[in-house]
Short mmCIF file of C-alpha atoms and ligand atoms in Angstrom, two decimals:
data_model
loop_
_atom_site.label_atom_id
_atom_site.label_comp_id
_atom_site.label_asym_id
_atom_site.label_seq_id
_atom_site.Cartn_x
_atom_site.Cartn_y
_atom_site.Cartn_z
CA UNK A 1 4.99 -16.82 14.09
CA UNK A 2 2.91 -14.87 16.54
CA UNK A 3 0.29 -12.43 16.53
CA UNK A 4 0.70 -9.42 16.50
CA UNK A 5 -0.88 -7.50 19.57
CA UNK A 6 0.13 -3.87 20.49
CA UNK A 7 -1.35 -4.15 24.06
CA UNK A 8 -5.06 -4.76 22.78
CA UNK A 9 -4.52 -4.33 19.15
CA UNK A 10 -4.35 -6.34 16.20
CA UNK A 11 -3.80 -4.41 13.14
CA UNK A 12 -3.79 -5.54 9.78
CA UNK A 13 -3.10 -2.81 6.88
CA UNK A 14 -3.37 -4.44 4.08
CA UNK A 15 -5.69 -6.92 2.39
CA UNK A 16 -8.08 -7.77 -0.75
CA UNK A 17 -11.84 -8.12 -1.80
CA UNK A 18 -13.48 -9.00 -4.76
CA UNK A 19 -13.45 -5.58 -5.61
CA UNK A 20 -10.15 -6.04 -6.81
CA UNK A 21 -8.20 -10.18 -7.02
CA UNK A 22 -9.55 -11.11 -3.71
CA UNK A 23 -12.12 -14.04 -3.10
CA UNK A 24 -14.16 -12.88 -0.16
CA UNK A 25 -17.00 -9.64 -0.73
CA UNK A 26 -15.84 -6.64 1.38
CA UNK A 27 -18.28 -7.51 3.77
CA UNK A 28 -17.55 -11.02 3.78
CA UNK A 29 -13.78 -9.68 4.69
CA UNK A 30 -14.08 -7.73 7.74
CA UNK A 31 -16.19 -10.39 9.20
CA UNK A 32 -13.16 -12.79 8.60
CA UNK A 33 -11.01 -9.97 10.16
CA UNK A 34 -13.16 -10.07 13.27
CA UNK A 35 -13.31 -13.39 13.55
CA UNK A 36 -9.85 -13.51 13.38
CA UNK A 37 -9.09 -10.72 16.01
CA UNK A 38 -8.33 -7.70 13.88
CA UNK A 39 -9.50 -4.42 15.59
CA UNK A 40 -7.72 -1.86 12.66
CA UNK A 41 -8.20 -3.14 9.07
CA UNK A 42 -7.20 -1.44 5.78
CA UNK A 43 -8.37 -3.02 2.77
CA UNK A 44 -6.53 -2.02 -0.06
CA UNK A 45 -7.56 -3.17 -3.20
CA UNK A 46 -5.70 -2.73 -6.41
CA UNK A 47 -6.29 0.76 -7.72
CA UNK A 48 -9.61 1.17 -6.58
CA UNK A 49 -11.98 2.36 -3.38
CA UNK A 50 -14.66 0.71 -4.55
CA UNK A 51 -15.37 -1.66 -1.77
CA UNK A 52 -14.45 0.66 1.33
CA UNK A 53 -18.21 2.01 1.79
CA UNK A 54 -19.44 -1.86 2.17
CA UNK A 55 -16.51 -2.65 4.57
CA UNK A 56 -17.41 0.29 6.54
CA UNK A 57 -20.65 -0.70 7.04
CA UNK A 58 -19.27 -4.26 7.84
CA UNK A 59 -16.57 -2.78 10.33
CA UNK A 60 -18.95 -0.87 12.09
CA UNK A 61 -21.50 -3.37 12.82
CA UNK A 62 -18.31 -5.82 13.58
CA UNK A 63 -16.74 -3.07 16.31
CA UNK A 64 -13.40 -3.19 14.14
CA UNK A 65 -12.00 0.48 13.05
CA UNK A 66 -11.38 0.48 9.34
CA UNK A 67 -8.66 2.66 8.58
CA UNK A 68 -9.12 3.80 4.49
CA UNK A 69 -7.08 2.24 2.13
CA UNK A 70 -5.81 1.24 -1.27
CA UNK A 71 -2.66 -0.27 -3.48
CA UNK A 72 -1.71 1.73 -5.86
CA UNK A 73 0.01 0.31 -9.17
CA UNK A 74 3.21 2.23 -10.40
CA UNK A 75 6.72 1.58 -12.51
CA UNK A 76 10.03 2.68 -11.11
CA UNK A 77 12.81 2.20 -13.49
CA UNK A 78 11.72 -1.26 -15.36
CA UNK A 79 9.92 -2.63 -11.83
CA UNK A 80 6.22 -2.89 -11.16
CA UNK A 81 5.99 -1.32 -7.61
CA UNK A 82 2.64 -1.46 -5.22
CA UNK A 83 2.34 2.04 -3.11
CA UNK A 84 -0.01 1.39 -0.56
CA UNK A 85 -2.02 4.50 0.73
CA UNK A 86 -3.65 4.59 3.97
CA UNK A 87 -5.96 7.63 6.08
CA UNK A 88 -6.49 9.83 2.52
CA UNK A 89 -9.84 11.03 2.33
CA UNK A 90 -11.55 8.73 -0.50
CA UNK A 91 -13.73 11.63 -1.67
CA UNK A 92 -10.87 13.57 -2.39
CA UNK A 93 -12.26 14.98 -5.89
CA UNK A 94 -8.55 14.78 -7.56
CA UNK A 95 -7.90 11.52 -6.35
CA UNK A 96 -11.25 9.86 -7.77
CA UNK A 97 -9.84 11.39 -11.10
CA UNK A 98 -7.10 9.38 -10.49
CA UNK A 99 -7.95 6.36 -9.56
CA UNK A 100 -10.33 7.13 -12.86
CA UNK A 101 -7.62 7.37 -15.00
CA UNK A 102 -5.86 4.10 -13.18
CA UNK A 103 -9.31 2.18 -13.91
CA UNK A 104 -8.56 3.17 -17.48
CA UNK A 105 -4.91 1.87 -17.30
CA UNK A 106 -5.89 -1.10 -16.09
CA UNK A 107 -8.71 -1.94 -18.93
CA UNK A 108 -5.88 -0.85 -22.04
CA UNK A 109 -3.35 -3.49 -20.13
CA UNK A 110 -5.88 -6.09 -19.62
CA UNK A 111 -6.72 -5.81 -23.77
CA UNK A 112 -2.92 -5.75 -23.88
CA UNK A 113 -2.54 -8.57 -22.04
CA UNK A 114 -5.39 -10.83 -23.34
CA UNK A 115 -3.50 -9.62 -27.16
CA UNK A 116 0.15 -10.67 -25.67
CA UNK A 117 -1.52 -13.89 -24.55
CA UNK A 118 -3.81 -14.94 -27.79
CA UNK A 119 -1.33 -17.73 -28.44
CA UNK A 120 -2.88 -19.63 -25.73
CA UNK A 121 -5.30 -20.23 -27.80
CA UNK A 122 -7.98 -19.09 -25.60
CA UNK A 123 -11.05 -17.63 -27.20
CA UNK A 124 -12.12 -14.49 -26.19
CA UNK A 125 -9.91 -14.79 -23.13
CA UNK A 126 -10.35 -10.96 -22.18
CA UNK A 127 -14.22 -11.49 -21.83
CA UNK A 128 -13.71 -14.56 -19.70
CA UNK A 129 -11.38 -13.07 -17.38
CA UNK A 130 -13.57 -10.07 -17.38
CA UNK A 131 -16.92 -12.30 -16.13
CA UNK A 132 -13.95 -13.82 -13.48
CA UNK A 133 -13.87 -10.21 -12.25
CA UNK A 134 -17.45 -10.28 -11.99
CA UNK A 135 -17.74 -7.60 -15.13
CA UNK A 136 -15.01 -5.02 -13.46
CA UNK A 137 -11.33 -4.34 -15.02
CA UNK A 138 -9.53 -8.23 -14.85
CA UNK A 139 -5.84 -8.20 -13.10
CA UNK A 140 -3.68 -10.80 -13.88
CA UNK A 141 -4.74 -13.37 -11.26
CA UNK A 142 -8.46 -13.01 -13.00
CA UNK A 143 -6.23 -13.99 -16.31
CA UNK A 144 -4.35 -16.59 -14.40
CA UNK A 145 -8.15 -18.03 -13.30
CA UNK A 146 -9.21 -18.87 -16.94
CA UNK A 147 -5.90 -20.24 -17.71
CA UNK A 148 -6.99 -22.96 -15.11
CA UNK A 149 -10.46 -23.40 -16.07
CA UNK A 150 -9.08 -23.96 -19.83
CA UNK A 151 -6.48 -26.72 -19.36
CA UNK A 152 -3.74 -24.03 -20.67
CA UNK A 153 -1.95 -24.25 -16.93
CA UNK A 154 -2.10 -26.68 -13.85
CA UNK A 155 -2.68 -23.59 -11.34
CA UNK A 156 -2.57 -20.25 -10.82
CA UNK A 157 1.81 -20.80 -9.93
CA UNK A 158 2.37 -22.11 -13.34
CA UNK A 159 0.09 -19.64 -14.62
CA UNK A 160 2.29 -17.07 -13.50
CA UNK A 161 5.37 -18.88 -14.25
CA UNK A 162 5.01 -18.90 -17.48
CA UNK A 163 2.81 -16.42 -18.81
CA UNK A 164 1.63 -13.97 -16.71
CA UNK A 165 4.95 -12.95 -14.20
CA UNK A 166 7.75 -10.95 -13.89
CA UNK A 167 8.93 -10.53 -17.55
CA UNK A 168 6.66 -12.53 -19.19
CA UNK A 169 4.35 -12.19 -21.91
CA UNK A 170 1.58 -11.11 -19.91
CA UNK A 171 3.30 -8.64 -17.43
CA UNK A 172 2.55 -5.64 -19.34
CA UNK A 173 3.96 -2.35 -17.54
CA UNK A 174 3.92 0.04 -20.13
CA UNK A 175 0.35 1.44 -18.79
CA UNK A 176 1.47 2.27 -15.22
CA UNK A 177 1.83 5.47 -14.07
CA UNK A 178 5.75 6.87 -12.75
CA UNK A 179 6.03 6.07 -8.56
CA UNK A 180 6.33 10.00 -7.70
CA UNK A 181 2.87 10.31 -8.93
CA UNK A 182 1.12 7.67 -7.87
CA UNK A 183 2.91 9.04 -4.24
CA UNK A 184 1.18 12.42 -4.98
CA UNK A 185 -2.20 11.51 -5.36
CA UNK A 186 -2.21 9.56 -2.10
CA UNK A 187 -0.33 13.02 -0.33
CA UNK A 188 -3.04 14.64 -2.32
CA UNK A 189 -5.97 13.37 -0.63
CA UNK A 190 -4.14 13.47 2.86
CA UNK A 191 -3.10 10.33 2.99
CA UNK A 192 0.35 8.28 4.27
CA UNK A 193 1.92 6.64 1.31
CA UNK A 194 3.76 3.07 2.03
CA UNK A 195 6.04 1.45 0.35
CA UNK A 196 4.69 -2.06 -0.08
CA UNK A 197 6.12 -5.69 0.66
CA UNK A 198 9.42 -4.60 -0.56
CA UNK A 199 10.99 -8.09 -0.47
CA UNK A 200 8.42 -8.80 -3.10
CA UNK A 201 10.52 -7.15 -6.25
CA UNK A 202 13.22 -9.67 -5.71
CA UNK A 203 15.89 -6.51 -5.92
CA UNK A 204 19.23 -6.74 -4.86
CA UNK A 205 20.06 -4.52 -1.45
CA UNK A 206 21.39 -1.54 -3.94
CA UNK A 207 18.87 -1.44 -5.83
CA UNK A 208 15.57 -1.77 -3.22
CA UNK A 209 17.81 1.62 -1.55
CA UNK A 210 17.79 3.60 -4.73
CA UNK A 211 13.60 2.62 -4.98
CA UNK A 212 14.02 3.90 -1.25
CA UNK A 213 15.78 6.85 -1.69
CA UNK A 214 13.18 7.97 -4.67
CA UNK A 215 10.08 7.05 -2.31
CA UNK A 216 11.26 9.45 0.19
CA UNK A 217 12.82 11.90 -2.22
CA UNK A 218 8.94 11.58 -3.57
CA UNK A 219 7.30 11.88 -0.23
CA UNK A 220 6.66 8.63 0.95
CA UNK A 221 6.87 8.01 4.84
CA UNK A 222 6.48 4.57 5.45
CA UNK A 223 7.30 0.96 4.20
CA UNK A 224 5.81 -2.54 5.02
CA UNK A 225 8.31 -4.26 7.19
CA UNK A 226 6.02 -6.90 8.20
CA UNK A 227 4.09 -9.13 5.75
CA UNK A 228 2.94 -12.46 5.26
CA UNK A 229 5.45 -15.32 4.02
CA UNK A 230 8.30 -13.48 4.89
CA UNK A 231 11.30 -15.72 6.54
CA UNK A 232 12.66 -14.27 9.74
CA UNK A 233 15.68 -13.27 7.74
CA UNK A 234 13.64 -10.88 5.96
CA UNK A 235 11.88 -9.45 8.81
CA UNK A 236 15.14 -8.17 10.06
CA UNK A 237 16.41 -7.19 6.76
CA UNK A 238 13.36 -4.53 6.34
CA UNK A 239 13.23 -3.71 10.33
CA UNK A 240 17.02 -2.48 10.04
CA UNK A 241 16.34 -0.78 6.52
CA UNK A 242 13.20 1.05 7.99
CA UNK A 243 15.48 2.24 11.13
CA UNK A 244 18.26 3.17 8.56
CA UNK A 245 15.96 5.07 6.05
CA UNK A 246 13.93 6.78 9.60
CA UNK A 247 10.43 5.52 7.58
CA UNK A 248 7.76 4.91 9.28
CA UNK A 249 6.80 0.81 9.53
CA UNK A 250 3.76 -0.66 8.45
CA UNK A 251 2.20 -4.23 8.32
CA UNK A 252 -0.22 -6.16 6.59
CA UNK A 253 -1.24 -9.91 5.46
CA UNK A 254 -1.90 -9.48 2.06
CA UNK A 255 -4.30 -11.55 2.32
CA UNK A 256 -6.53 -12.92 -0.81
CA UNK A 257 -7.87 -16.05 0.04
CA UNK A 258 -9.33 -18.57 2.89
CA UNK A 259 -7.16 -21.67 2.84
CA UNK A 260 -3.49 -20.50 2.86
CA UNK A 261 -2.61 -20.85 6.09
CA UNK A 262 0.42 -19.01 5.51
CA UNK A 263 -1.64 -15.88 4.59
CA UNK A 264 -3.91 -14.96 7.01
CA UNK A 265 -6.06 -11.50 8.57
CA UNK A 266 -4.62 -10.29 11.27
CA UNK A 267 -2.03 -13.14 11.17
CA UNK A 268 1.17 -11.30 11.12
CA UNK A 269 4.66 -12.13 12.80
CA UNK A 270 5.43 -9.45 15.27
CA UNK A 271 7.33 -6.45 14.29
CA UNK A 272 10.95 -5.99 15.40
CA UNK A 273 11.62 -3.65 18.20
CA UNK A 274 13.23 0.05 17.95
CA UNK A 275 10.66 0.90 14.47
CA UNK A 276 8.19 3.31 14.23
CA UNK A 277 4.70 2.32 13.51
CA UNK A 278 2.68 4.31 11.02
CA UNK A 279 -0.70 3.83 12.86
CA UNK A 280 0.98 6.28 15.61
CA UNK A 281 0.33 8.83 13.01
CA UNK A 282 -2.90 8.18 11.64
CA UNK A 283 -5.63 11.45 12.10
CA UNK A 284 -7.10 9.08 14.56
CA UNK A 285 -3.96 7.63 16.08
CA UNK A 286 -3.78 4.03 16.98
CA UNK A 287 -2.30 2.64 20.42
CA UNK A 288 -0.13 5.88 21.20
P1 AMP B 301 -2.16 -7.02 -11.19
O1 AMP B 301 -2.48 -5.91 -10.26
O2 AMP B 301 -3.29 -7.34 -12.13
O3 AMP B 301 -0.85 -6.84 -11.89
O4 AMP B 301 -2.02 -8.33 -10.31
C1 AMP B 301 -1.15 -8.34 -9.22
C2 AMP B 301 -1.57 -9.45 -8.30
O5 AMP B 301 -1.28 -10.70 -8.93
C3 AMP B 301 -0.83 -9.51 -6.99
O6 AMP B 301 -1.41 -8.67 -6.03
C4 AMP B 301 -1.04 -10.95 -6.60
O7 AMP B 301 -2.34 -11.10 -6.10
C5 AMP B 301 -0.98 -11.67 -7.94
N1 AMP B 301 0.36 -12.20 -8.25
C6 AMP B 301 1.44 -11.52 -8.69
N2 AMP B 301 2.48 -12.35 -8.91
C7 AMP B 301 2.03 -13.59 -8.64
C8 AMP B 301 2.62 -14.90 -8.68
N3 AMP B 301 3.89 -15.07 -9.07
N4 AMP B 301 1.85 -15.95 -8.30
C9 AMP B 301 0.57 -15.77 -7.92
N5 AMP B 301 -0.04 -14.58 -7.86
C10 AMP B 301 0.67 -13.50 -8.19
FE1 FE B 302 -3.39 -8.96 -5.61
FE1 FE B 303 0.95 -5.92 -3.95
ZN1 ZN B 304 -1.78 -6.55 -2.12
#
């Protein structure tokens, strides 16, 4: 695993804050990010923008260029998909009413998903996972935290193994809006939409094409070919389905957390020759 370094770059594009599932403040963040080397950050919380004005503050005292970002939740066919957006214009006045709209998604699944998961036992599990969110919408890992804390799981894993992941009670979808829209916001506010850690959605190689074929049919220009935890195997799996598909690449650690060393800022194996990168075509390019 090295780091990636385009001549005197080390860019990260996506990552998470307490203003979504993340641990560390936005602030607290890009200060990891430059202590770890990162010159171009995105942080791209889940449905929201609401920590980008503190980590632009942070980046700019830190010297590190934050590039704008967020992760957008959508459904293609029965499959939760992330759609990363990066260089929109967060005051975009249509995309705020989106993002509104997604903030109210997000609070009529979380009372879904604290009903779905009342045989826990828990009482009044949607206002503890709510406090774990620090008052803001709770995702699943906020559920997945009070879970813990009341004996009902061992950790977060079986938390999702059981309750809260892929077609269990607790992975409620029915509130997401369809991927072409969630593509045309991002467009919208001038943005580049990427397809996010596409390994991720456990798909077979048919399948991930067709959610391929949609993105781009829907305007999307770029998937994430490098990401944390991926085996080697995968890395050249998305770096010859990226060439194939003529997307743009991205990259990102997806990071959450101090601790996993597996999942680090700026800590990203290096992308695979002969790919595109998407900071090339940033407003303010990057390295080109
Ligand atoms: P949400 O946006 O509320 O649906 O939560 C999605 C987030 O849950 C992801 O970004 C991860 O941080 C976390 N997550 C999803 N699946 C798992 C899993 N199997 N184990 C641990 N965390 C997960
Ligand atoms: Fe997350
Ligand atoms: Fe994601
Ligand atoms: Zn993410």
């Amino acid at each position: 695993m090295t780091i990636t370094q385009e001549t005197d770059f080390c860019i990260d594009l996506h990552c998470h804050s307490t203003a979504s599932d993340g641990a560390l403040s936005p602030q607290e963040l890009v200060e990891r990010a430059a202590t770890q080397g990162v010159t171009h950050l995105a942080l791209t919380d889940h449905d929201t923008v609401a920590g980008l004005s503190a980590a632009a503050l942070s980046a700019a005292q830190k010297g590190v260029t934050l590039i704008t970002g967020t992760e957008l939740s959508c459904v293609w066919r029965s499959h939760t998909i992330h759609i990363v957006g990066l260089d929109f214009d967060p005051e975009n006045r249509d995309f705020r009413d989106a993002l509104a709209v997604q903030n109210a998604n997000r609070w009529a699944r979380a009372r879904a998903i604290a009903d779905k998961l009342g045989k826990t036992g828990v009482d009044d599990l949607l206002g503890k996972a709510t406090a774990k969110a620090d008052g803001d919408v709770p995702g699943r890992p906020h559920f997945a935290r009070v879970l813990m804390d009341e004996g009902v799981v061992r950790d977060s894993a079986q938390a999702f193994k059981r309750y809260l992941g892929q077609g269990k009670p607790g992975d409620v979808r029915a509130y997401w809006p369809g991927l072409g829209e969630v593509v045309q916001w991002i467009l919208g506010a001038g943005g580049v939409a990427v397809l996010a850690h596409p390994r991720k959605y456990k798909m077979t190689a048919s399948r991930l094409s067709a959610l391929v074929s949609d993105f781009k049919q829907a305007g999307g220009k770029a998937m994430e070919v490098s990401t944390s935890g991926q085996s080697s195997g995968d890395l050249g799996f998305l770096a010859e389905l990226c060439r194939r598909e003529k997307l743009l690449a991205s990259q990102g650690s997806d990071f959450h957390f101090p601790g996993a060393p597996w999942c680090e800022l700026g800590r990203i194996a290096k992308m695979p020759d002969g790919i595109e990168p998407v900071w090339h075509h940033f407003k303010s390019p990057v390295g080109h």
